[in-house]
Amino acid sequence: MLDLARIRALLQSRVAGHTLPQEFYTDPDIFEFDLEAIHSRCWILAGLECELPSAGSYLAITIGRSPIVIVRDNDGTLRAFHNTCRHRGAQICEQGHGRKTRLVCPYHQWTYRLDGSLQAAARMQPSFDPSGLGLRPVPLENVAGSLYVCLADDPPRFDEFRDRLTPLLAPHHLADAKLAHESTLVERANWKLVMENARECYHCAARHPGLSVPFPVWRGSRLADSAIVERFEARMEAVGLSIGPVQGDWWQASRFPLNDGFMSLTPDGKPCVSKPMCQVAGGDVGSLRWALEPHSFCHALGEYVVMFSAMPTAPQETIVTCKWFVHKDAVEGVDYTLDGLTRLWNETNLQDRDLAENNQRGVNGRGYRPGPYSEEAEHLVIRLVDWYCAQAGRYLDDSAGRASKARPVSERKARLAS
Ligand code: FES
Ligand SMILES: [Fe+2]
């Protein structure tokens, strides 16, 4: 049982504008708390619709300790379910992608239709009723071809995110893409260190020499009033592309220009796929970045999309998944090479893994004390950490409310009187 009073006290000891107290990056109880209060209550970007190209396609991911599967039914409908068998709870679909006509549990072969209903369960007694034993549904949302799931019974409001992101994302035709490559890194660092690193480019000029060629590392993702930005805004307006920025409590999106003379986030700044996903302006559309707290960011370039997702697996372990998407008709070896497509982000992700692991080593030390963020260079980290603390505080308040209601009336009256 988590000691929520202790977590509340730690949260209250946090100094605004500073990194968190050590326990938030190291403590097994706070890791458990995070899974419950953060990752189980937020919208999580699962992937793109194009990862489920035909009837029976599925995409299985794990959020915290909960395996989830998204399935495309025969009529094209996408649904998400808990990937947990209603018999004795085995995981049904293996993590990753696949295609099946039925979802068959590998343990005792209970068989589910693509709509999640239970079709067959051998050797059960005559009184057995399969009707209430379909896979348990999970809320699923689709925004212009990007898929979001949420483990909460009452997910955060989604409509504003959908309304604001759709016009930005639609010109990139995500539904007509295909997954070209996926990489997985197991990082020995708490998820917050991984994500704090992912939310700033303070370190980029020194630690990402490759990314710094096309990426405007000095500005990070904050749009400055430079001549480059003004020219970009005018050019995007002329071709009818909106640039934002738009944001809500747990999300943000904006289209920003790359360094002058660079068209894509590739080692030489040239497009790495000959078939663009975005046809506007010949694909010279800067980068559309959208990001969700607590775990992801994406960049949609003219010719590819890269998705970054960090999932906590232990107090000091995080799995980082990176996916690259290209136009579905682009042929590897003809229209692009895997090396040309993936080199920049592979290199960047490995550099970031080393930074996060090094950060963890220092934070684990007895000498660690919360330090101040740069308001200019780390504003998105401040935003992430403020959001985390607010989310954690809401969870604690909700828990206190539930506990209070659960107490006997006599005890509640006595407390009120005291
Ligand atoms: S646990 Fe799935 S069939 Fe038994
Ligand atoms: Fe980085």
CSV table of C-alpha atoms and ligand atoms in Angstrom, one decimal:
chain,number,residue,atom,x,y,z
A,1,MET,CA,0.0,0.0,0.0
A,2,LEU,CA,1.4,3.4,-1.0
A,3,ASP,CA,2.1,5.9,1.7
A,4,LEU,CA,0.3,8.8,0.0
A,5,ALA,CA,0.9,11.1,2.9
A,6,ARG,CA,4.6,10.7,2.4
A,7,ILE,CA,4.3,11.4,-1.3
A,8,ARG,CA,2.2,14.5,-0.6
A,9,ALA,CA,4.9,15.7,1.8
A,10,LEU,CA,7.6,15.1,-0.8
A,11,LEU,CA,5.5,16.9,-3.4
A,12,GLN,CA,5.0,19.9,-1.1
A,13,SER,CA,8.8,20.0,-0.5
A,14,ARG,CA,9.4,20.7,-4.1
A,15,VAL,CA,10.7,24.1,-5.0
A,16,ALA,CA,9.1,25.6,-8.1
A,17,GLY,CA,11.4,26.1,-11.1
A,18,HIS,CA,13.7,23.4,-9.8
A,19,THR,CA,14.3,19.7,-10.5
A,20,LEU,CA,12.3,17.4,-8.2
A,21,PRO,CA,13.4,16.0,-4.9
A,22,GLN,CA,15.6,12.9,-5.3
A,23,GLU,CA,12.9,10.4,-4.4
A,24,PHE,CA,10.9,11.4,-7.5
A,25,TYR,CA,13.7,10.0,-9.7
A,26,THR,CA,14.7,7.0,-7.5
A,27,ASP,CA,12.0,5.7,-5.2
A,28,PRO,CA,10.2,2.5,-5.9
A,29,ASP,CA,7.0,3.8,-4.2
A,30,ILE,CA,7.0,6.9,-6.3
A,31,PHE,CA,7.5,4.7,-9.4
A,32,GLU,CA,4.3,2.8,-8.4
A,33,PHE,CA,2.6,6.1,-7.7
A,34,ASP,CA,3.5,7.4,-11.1
A,35,LEU,CA,2.1,4.4,-12.9
A,36,GLU,CA,-1.2,4.8,-11.0
A,37,ALA,CA,-1.5,8.6,-10.9
A,38,ILE,CA,0.1,9.6,-14.2
A,39,HIS,CA,0.4,6.9,-16.8
A,40,SER,CA,-2.9,5.2,-16.0
A,41,ARG,CA,-4.8,8.5,-16.1
A,42,CYS,CA,-3.5,10.2,-19.2
A,43,TRP,CA,-3.9,9.8,-22.9
A,44,ILE,CA,-1.0,7.8,-24.4
A,45,LEU,CA,0.0,8.0,-28.0
A,46,ALA,CA,0.0,4.3,-29.1
A,47,GLY,CA,1.1,4.8,-32.7
A,48,LEU,CA,-0.4,5.6,-36.1
A,49,GLU,CA,-3.4,4.2,-37.7
A,50,CYS,CA,-1.3,3.0,-40.6
A,51,GLU,CA,0.3,0.4,-38.3
A,52,LEU,CA,-3.0,-1.5,-38.6
A,53,PRO,CA,-3.3,-1.6,-42.4
A,54,SER,CA,-6.0,-4.3,-42.8
A,55,ALA,CA,-8.7,-6.3,-41.2
A,56,GLY,CA,-7.2,-8.3,-38.3
A,57,SER,CA,-4.2,-6.1,-37.9
A,58,TYR,CA,-3.3,-5.4,-34.3
A,59,LEU,CA,-0.9,-3.3,-32.4
A,60,ALA,CA,0.0,-4.4,-28.8
A,61,ILE,CA,1.7,-2.0,-26.4
A,62,THR,CA,2.2,-1.9,-22.6
A,63,ILE,CA,1.4,1.0,-20.5
A,64,GLY,CA,2.9,0.6,-17.1
A,65,ARG,CA,1.9,-3.0,-16.3
A,66,SER,CA,-1.1,-3.1,-18.5
A,67,PRO,CA,-0.9,-4.8,-21.9
A,68,ILE,CA,-3.3,-3.1,-24.4
A,69,VAL,CA,-4.1,-4.2,-27.9
A,70,ILE,CA,-5.7,-2.1,-30.7
A,71,VAL,CA,-7.4,-4.2,-33.3
A,72,ARG,CA,-8.9,-3.5,-36.8
A,73,ASP,CA,-12.2,-5.3,-37.3
A,74,ASN,CA,-13.4,-6.7,-40.7
A,75,ASP,CA,-15.4,-3.5,-41.4
A,76,GLY,CA,-12.3,-1.3,-40.7
A,77,THR,CA,-13.3,-0.2,-37.2
A,78,LEU,CA,-10.5,0.3,-34.8
A,79,ARG,CA,-11.0,-0.7,-31.1
A,80,ALA,CA,-8.7,-1.0,-28.1
A,81,PHE,CA,-8.9,-3.6,-25.5
A,82,HIS,CA,-7.1,-4.8,-22.4
A,83,ASN,CA,-4.8,-7.5,-23.8
A,84,THR,CA,-5.7,-9.7,-20.9
A,85,CYS,CA,-7.7,-12.9,-21.3
A,86,ARG,CA,-11.0,-13.2,-19.5
A,87,HIS,CA,-10.2,-16.8,-18.5
A,88,ARG,CA,-7.2,-16.7,-16.2
A,89,GLY,CA,-5.7,-13.5,-17.3
A,90,ALA,CA,-2.9,-14.4,-19.7
A,91,GLN,CA,-1.7,-11.8,-22.2
A,92,ILE,CA,-3.3,-12.7,-25.5
A,93,CYS,CA,-1.4,-10.9,-28.3
A,94,GLU,CA,2.4,-10.5,-28.2
A,95,GLN,CA,3.8,-7.0,-27.9
A,96,GLY,CA,4.2,-5.4,-31.3
A,97,HIS,CA,2.3,-5.8,-34.6
A,98,GLY,CA,0.5,-8.8,-36.1
A,99,ARG,CA,-2.5,-9.9,-38.0
A,100,LYS,CA,-5.1,-12.5,-37.1
A,101,THR,CA,-8.6,-13.5,-38.0
A,102,ARG,CA,-9.4,-14.2,-34.4
A,103,LEU,CA,-7.5,-13.3,-31.2
A,104,VAL,CA,-6.6,-16.6,-29.6
A,105,CYS,CA,-5.2,-16.8,-26.1
A,106,PRO,CA,-2.0,-18.8,-26.2
A,107,TYR,CA,-2.8,-20.5,-22.8
A,108,HIS,CA,-6.1,-22.4,-23.2
A,109,GLN,CA,-7.1,-21.1,-26.6
A,110,TRP,CA,-10.1,-19.0,-25.6
A,111,THR,CA,-10.9,-17.3,-28.9
A,112,TYR,CA,-12.1,-13.7,-29.3
A,113,ARG,CA,-13.6,-12.1,-32.4
A,114,LEU,CA,-12.0,-9.0,-33.7
A,115,ASP,CA,-14.7,-6.9,-32.0
A,116,GLY,CA,-13.5,-8.4,-28.7
A,117,SER,CA,-16.5,-10.7,-28.0
A,118,LEU,CA,-15.7,-14.2,-26.8
A,119,GLN,CA,-16.4,-16.7,-29.6
A,120,ALA,CA,-15.2,-20.0,-28.2
A,121,ALA,CA,-14.0,-21.5,-24.9
A,122,ALA,CA,-13.5,-25.3,-25.1
A,123,ARG,CA,-14.5,-27.7,-22.4
A,124,MET,CA,-16.5,-25.2,-20.3
A,125,GLN,CA,-19.5,-26.4,-18.4
A,126,PRO,CA,-23.0,-26.2,-19.9
A,127,SER,CA,-23.9,-23.3,-17.6
A,128,PHE,CA,-21.0,-21.2,-19.0
A,129,ASP,CA,-22.2,-17.9,-20.6
A,130,PRO,CA,-19.6,-16.3,-22.9
A,131,SER,CA,-21.7,-13.2,-23.4
A,132,GLY,CA,-20.2,-11.2,-20.5
A,133,LEU,CA,-16.7,-12.3,-21.1
A,134,GLY,CA,-15.5,-10.2,-24.0
A,135,LEU,CA,-12.2,-8.4,-23.9
A,136,ARG,CA,-12.5,-5.3,-21.7
A,137,PRO,CA,-12.6,-2.1,-23.8
A,138,VAL,CA,-10.1,0.7,-23.5
A,139,PRO,CA,-11.0,4.3,-24.7
A,140,LEU,CA,-9.4,4.9,-28.1
A,141,GLU,CA,-9.2,8.1,-30.1
A,142,ASN,CA,-8.0,8.7,-33.7
A,143,VAL,CA,-6.7,12.2,-34.6
A,144,ALA,CA,-5.9,12.5,-38.3
A,145,GLY,CA,-4.4,9.0,-38.3
A,146,SER,CA,-2.7,9.1,-34.9
A,147,LEU,CA,-4.1,6.8,-32.2
A,148,TYR,CA,-4.4,7.5,-28.5
A,149,VAL,CA,-5.5,5.2,-25.6
A,150,CYS,CA,-6.3,5.9,-22.0
A,151,LEU,CA,-6.5,3.4,-19.1
A,152,ALA,CA,-8.7,5.7,-17.0
A,153,ASP,CA,-12.4,5.1,-16.6
A,154,ASP,CA,-12.9,8.9,-16.9
A,155,PRO,CA,-10.2,10.0,-19.4
A,156,PRO,CA,-9.1,13.7,-19.6
A,157,ARG,CA,-11.1,15.7,-22.1
A,158,PHE,CA,-9.9,15.0,-25.6
A,159,ASP,CA,-12.1,17.2,-27.9
A,160,GLU,CA,-9.9,20.3,-27.8
A,161,PHE,CA,-6.8,18.3,-28.6
A,162,ARG,CA,-8.5,16.7,-31.5
A,163,ASP,CA,-10.0,20.0,-32.8
A,164,ARG,CA,-6.7,21.9,-32.6
A,165,LEU,CA,-4.3,19.1,-33.8
A,166,THR,CA,-6.4,17.9,-36.7
A,167,PRO,CA,-5.8,20.9,-39.1
A,168,LEU,CA,-2.1,20.8,-38.3
A,169,LEU,CA,-1.7,17.1,-38.9
A,170,ALA,CA,-4.2,16.5,-41.8
A,171,PRO,CA,-1.8,17.8,-44.5
A,172,HIS,CA,0.7,15.0,-43.6
A,173,HIS,CA,-1.8,12.2,-44.5
A,174,LEU,CA,-0.8,9.9,-41.7
A,175,ALA,CA,-3.4,7.3,-42.7
A,176,ASP,CA,-1.5,6.9,-46.0
A,177,ALA,CA,1.8,6.2,-44.3
A,178,LYS,CA,3.5,3.0,-43.4
A,179,LEU,CA,5.8,2.0,-40.6
A,180,ALA,CA,9.3,1.9,-42.1
A,181,HIS,CA,11.3,1.2,-38.9
A,182,GLU,CA,11.1,0.8,-35.2
A,183,SER,CA,13.8,0.9,-32.6
A,184,THR,CA,13.7,0.1,-28.9
A,185,LEU,CA,16.1,1.3,-26.2
A,186,VAL,CA,16.1,0.2,-22.6
A,187,GLU,CA,17.4,3.2,-20.7
A,188,ARG,CA,18.7,2.9,-17.1
A,189,ALA,CA,17.0,6.0,-16.0
A,190,ASN,CA,13.8,7.1,-14.4
A,191,TRP,CA,11.1,8.1,-17.0
A,192,LYS,CA,11.1,11.7,-15.7
A,193,LEU,CA,14.8,12.1,-16.5
A,194,VAL,CA,14.3,10.6,-20.0
A,195,MET,CA,11.4,13.0,-20.6
A,196,GLU,CA,13.0,16.1,-19.0
A,197,ASN,CA,15.9,15.5,-21.4
A,198,ALA,CA,13.4,15.1,-24.3
A,199,ARG,CA,11.8,18.4,-23.5
A,200,GLU,CA,14.8,20.6,-23.9
A,201,CYS,CA,17.5,21.4,-26.4
A,202,TYR,CA,19.8,23.1,-23.9
A,203,HIS,CA,22.1,20.2,-24.4
A,204,CYS,CA,21.7,19.9,-28.1
A,205,ALA,CA,24.5,22.1,-29.5
A,206,ALA,CA,27.1,20.4,-27.3
A,207,ARG,CA,25.7,16.8,-27.3
A,208,HIS,CA,23.9,16.4,-30.7
A,209,PRO,CA,26.3,17.7,-33.3
A,210,GLY,CA,24.4,15.8,-36.0
A,211,LEU,CA,20.9,17.0,-35.0
A,212,SER,CA,22.2,20.6,-34.7
A,213,VAL,CA,22.9,20.8,-38.4
A,214,PRO,CA,19.3,21.0,-39.5
A,215,PHE,CA,17.6,21.6,-36.1
A,216,PRO,CA,17.4,25.1,-34.7
A,217,VAL,CA,19.0,24.1,-31.4
A,218,TRP,CA,19.4,27.6,-30.0
A,219,ARG,CA,15.8,28.4,-30.1
A,220,GLY,CA,14.6,24.9,-29.1
A,221,SER,CA,11.0,24.7,-29.8
A,222,ARG,CA,10.2,28.3,-28.7
A,223,LEU,CA,9.5,30.4,-31.7
A,224,ALA,CA,11.7,33.5,-31.6
A,225,ASP,CA,11.0,36.7,-33.6
A,226,SER,CA,13.8,36.0,-36.0
A,227,ALA,CA,13.8,36.7,-39.7
A,228,ILE,CA,13.8,33.0,-40.4
A,229,VAL,CA,10.6,32.5,-38.4
A,230,GLU,CA,8.9,35.5,-40.0
A,231,ARG,CA,9.8,34.3,-43.5
A,232,PHE,CA,8.6,30.8,-42.6
A,233,GLU,CA,5.3,32.1,-41.2
A,234,ALA,CA,4.7,34.1,-44.3
A,235,ARG,CA,5.5,31.1,-46.6
A,236,MET,CA,3.2,28.7,-44.6
A,237,GLU,CA,0.4,31.3,-44.7
A,238,ALA,CA,0.8,31.6,-48.4
A,239,VAL,CA,0.4,27.8,-48.9
A,240,GLY,CA,-2.4,27.5,-46.4
A,241,LEU,CA,-0.6,25.6,-43.7
A,242,SER,CA,-1.4,26.5,-40.1
A,243,ILE,CA,1.6,26.6,-37.7
A,244,GLY,CA,0.0,27.1,-34.3
A,245,PRO,CA,1.4,27.0,-31.7
A,246,VAL,CA,-1.6,25.4,-29.9
A,247,GLN,CA,-1.6,23.8,-26.5
A,248,GLY,CA,-3.6,22.4,-23.7
A,249,ASP,CA,-2.9,21.1,-20.3
A,250,TRP,CA,-1.3,17.9,-21.4
A,251,TRP,CA,-0.4,18.5,-25.1
A,252,GLN,CA,1.1,21.1,-27.4
A,253,ALA,CA,1.7,21.4,-31.1
A,254,SER,CA,3.4,23.8,-33.5
A,255,ARG,CA,5.1,23.9,-36.9
A,256,PHE,CA,8.5,25.5,-36.8
A,257,PRO,CA,11.2,26.2,-39.4
A,258,LEU,CA,14.4,24.3,-39.7
A,259,ASN,CA,17.7,26.0,-40.0
A,260,ASP,CA,18.0,28.2,-43.1
A,261,GLY,CA,18.5,26.2,-46.3
A,262,PHE,CA,17.4,22.9,-44.6
A,263,MET,CA,14.3,21.1,-45.7
A,264,SER,CA,14.2,18.1,-43.4
A,265,LEU,CA,15.6,16.6,-40.2
A,266,THR,CA,18.2,14.5,-41.9
A,267,PRO,CA,22.0,14.5,-41.7
A,268,ASP,CA,22.3,16.9,-44.7
A,269,GLY,CA,18.9,18.5,-44.3
A,270,LYS,CA,17.7,17.2,-47.7
A,271,PRO,CA,14.6,15.0,-47.9
A,272,CYS,CA,15.5,11.3,-47.2
A,273,VAL,CA,12.4,9.9,-49.0
A,274,SER,CA,11.6,10.7,-52.6
A,275,LYS,CA,7.8,10.3,-52.1
A,276,PRO,CA,6.6,13.1,-49.8
A,277,MET,CA,3.8,12.5,-47.3
A,278,CYS,CA,2.9,16.2,-47.3
A,279,GLN,CA,2.4,17.5,-50.9
A,280,VAL,CA,2.2,21.1,-49.9
A,281,ALA,CA,5.1,23.3,-50.9
A,282,GLY,CA,6.9,20.3,-52.3
A,283,GLY,CA,7.2,19.0,-48.7
A,284,ASP,CA,9.2,22.0,-47.6
A,285,VAL,CA,7.0,22.6,-44.6
A,286,GLY,CA,9.4,22.7,-41.6
A,287,SER,CA,8.6,20.4,-38.8
A,288,LEU,CA,5.3,19.9,-37.1
A,289,ARG,CA,6.0,18.9,-33.6
A,290,TRP,CA,3.3,17.6,-31.3
A,291,ALA,CA,3.9,16.3,-27.8
A,292,LEU,CA,1.9,14.7,-25.1
A,293,GLU,CA,2.7,14.7,-21.4
A,294,PRO,CA,3.9,12.4,-20.0
A,295,HIS,CA,5.6,10.3,-22.6
A,296,SER,CA,5.9,11.4,-26.2
A,297,PHE,CA,6.8,13.8,-29.0
A,298,CYS,CA,6.6,13.5,-32.8
A,299,HIS,CA,8.0,15.4,-35.7
A,300,ALA,CA,6.1,15.4,-39.0
A,301,LEU,CA,8.4,16.5,-41.8
A,302,GLY,CA,7.5,16.8,-45.4
A,303,GLU,CA,8.6,13.2,-46.2
A,304,TYR,CA,8.6,11.3,-42.9
A,305,VAL,CA,7.2,11.2,-39.4
A,306,VAL,CA,9.2,10.2,-36.3
A,307,MET,CA,7.5,9.2,-33.1
A,308,PHE,CA,9.3,9.0,-29.7
A,309,SER,CA,7.6,7.3,-26.7
A,310,ALA,CA,9.1,6.7,-23.3
A,311,MET,CA,7.4,4.1,-21.0
A,312,PRO,CA,8.4,3.5,-17.4
A,313,THR,CA,9.3,-0.1,-16.6
A,314,ALA,CA,11.1,0.2,-13.3
A,315,PRO,CA,12.1,3.1,-10.9
A,316,GLN,CA,15.3,3.5,-12.9
A,317,GLU,CA,14.4,1.9,-16.2
A,318,THR,CA,12.5,3.3,-19.2
A,319,ILE,CA,11.8,1.8,-22.6
A,320,VAL,CA,12.1,4.3,-25.4
A,321,THR,CA,10.4,3.3,-28.6
A,322,CYS,CA,11.1,5.3,-31.8
A,323,LYS,CA,9.1,4.8,-35.0
A,324,TRP,CA,9.7,6.1,-38.4
A,325,PHE,CA,6.9,6.5,-40.9
A,326,VAL,CA,7.0,7.2,-44.7
A,327,HIS,CA,4.5,7.3,-47.5
A,328,LYS,CA,3.0,3.8,-48.0
A,329,ASP,CA,4.1,3.7,-51.6
A,330,ALA,CA,7.7,4.5,-50.8
A,331,VAL,CA,9.9,1.5,-51.5
A,332,GLU,CA,13.0,0.9,-49.4
A,333,GLY,CA,16.1,0.8,-51.6
A,334,VAL,CA,14.3,2.8,-54.3
A,335,ASP,CA,12.7,5.8,-52.6
A,336,TYR,CA,14.7,5.7,-49.4
A,337,THR,CA,17.3,3.8,-47.5
A,338,LEU,CA,16.9,2.8,-43.9
A,339,ASP,CA,20.2,4.4,-43.0
A,340,GLY,CA,19.3,7.7,-44.6
A,341,LEU,CA,15.9,7.7,-42.9
A,342,THR,CA,17.0,6.6,-39.4
A,343,ARG,CA,20.6,7.7,-38.9
A,344,LEU,CA,19.9,11.1,-37.4
A,345,TRP,CA,17.3,10.0,-34.8
A,346,ASN,CA,19.1,6.8,-34.0
A,347,GLU,CA,22.3,8.7,-33.3
A,348,THR,CA,20.3,11.4,-31.3
A,349,ASN,CA,18.4,8.7,-29.3
A,350,LEU,CA,21.6,7.0,-28.3
A,351,GLN,CA,23.2,10.3,-27.3
A,352,ASP,CA,20.1,11.1,-25.2
A,353,ARG,CA,20.1,7.6,-23.6
A,354,ASP,CA,23.7,8.2,-22.4
A,355,LEU,CA,22.7,11.7,-21.1
A,356,ALA,CA,19.7,10.3,-19.2
A,357,GLU,CA,21.7,7.4,-17.7
A,358,ASN,CA,24.5,9.8,-16.7
A,359,ASN,CA,21.9,12.1,-15.2
A,360,GLN,CA,20.5,9.2,-13.2
A,361,ARG,CA,23.9,8.3,-11.8
A,362,GLY,CA,24.4,11.8,-10.5
A,363,VAL,CA,20.9,12.1,-9.1
A,364,ASN,CA,21.4,8.8,-7.2
A,365,GLY,CA,24.4,10.4,-5.4
A,366,ARG,CA,24.2,11.7,-1.9
A,367,GLY,CA,25.3,15.1,-3.2
A,368,TYR,CA,22.2,15.6,-5.3
A,369,ARG,CA,20.0,18.6,-4.5
A,370,PRO,CA,17.3,20.0,-6.7
A,371,GLY,CA,18.8,22.5,-9.1
A,372,PRO,CA,17.2,25.5,-11.0
A,373,TYR,CA,16.0,25.2,-14.6
A,374,SER,CA,16.7,27.8,-17.2
A,375,GLU,CA,13.5,29.6,-17.8
A,376,GLU,CA,14.6,30.4,-21.4
A,377,ALA,CA,16.2,27.1,-22.4
A,378,GLU,CA,14.2,24.7,-20.3
A,379,HIS,CA,10.7,26.2,-20.4
A,380,LEU,CA,9.2,22.9,-21.7
A,381,VAL,CA,10.9,21.0,-18.8
A,382,ILE,CA,9.4,23.4,-16.4
A,383,ARG,CA,6.0,22.9,-18.1
A,384,LEU,CA,6.4,19.1,-17.8
A,385,VAL,CA,7.4,19.1,-14.2
A,386,ASP,CA,4.7,21.6,-13.2
A,387,TRP,CA,2.1,19.5,-15.1
A,388,TYR,CA,3.4,16.3,-13.3
A,389,CYS,CA,3.1,18.0,-9.9
A,390,ALA,CA,-0.4,19.2,-10.6
A,391,GLN,CA,-1.4,15.8,-11.9
A,392,ALA,CA,0.1,14.1,-8.8
A,393,GLY,CA,-1.6,16.6,-6.5
A,394,ARG,CA,-5.0,16.0,-8.2
A,395,TYR,CA,-4.6,12.3,-7.7
A,396,LEU,CA,-3.8,12.7,-4.0
A,397,ASP,CA,-6.8,15.0,-3.6
A,398,ASP,CA,-9.0,12.5,-5.3
A,399,SER,CA,-7.7,9.7,-3.2
A,400,ALA,CA,-8.2,11.7,0.0
A,401,GLY,CA,-11.8,12.4,-1.2
A,402,ARG,CA,-12.4,8.7,-1.8
A,403,ALA,CA,-10.9,7.7,1.5
A,404,SER,CA,-13.0,10.3,3.3
A,405,LYS,CA,-16.2,9.0,1.7
A,406,ALA,CA,-15.3,5.4,2.6
A,407,ARG,CA,-15.0,6.2,6.3
A,408,PRO,CA,-18.0,5.4,8.5
A,409,VAL,CA,-20.3,8.4,9.0
A,410,SER,CA,-19.6,8.4,12.8
A,411,GLU,CA,-15.9,8.8,12.2
A,412,ARG,CA,-16.4,11.6,9.6
A,413,LYS,CA,-18.6,13.5,12.1
A,414,ALA,CA,-16.0,13.1,14.8
A,415,ARG,CA,-13.3,14.4,12.5
A,416,LEU,CA,-15.5,17.4,11.5
A,417,ALA,CA,-16.2,18.2,15.1
A,418,SER,CA,-12.6,18.0,16.2
B,1,FES,S1,-5.8,-17.7,-19.7
B,1,FES,FE1,-6.5,-17.3,-21.7
B,1,FES,S2,-7.4,-19.2,-22.3
B,1,FES,FE2,-6.8,-19.5,-20.2
B,2,FE,FE,18.7,15.3,-26.8
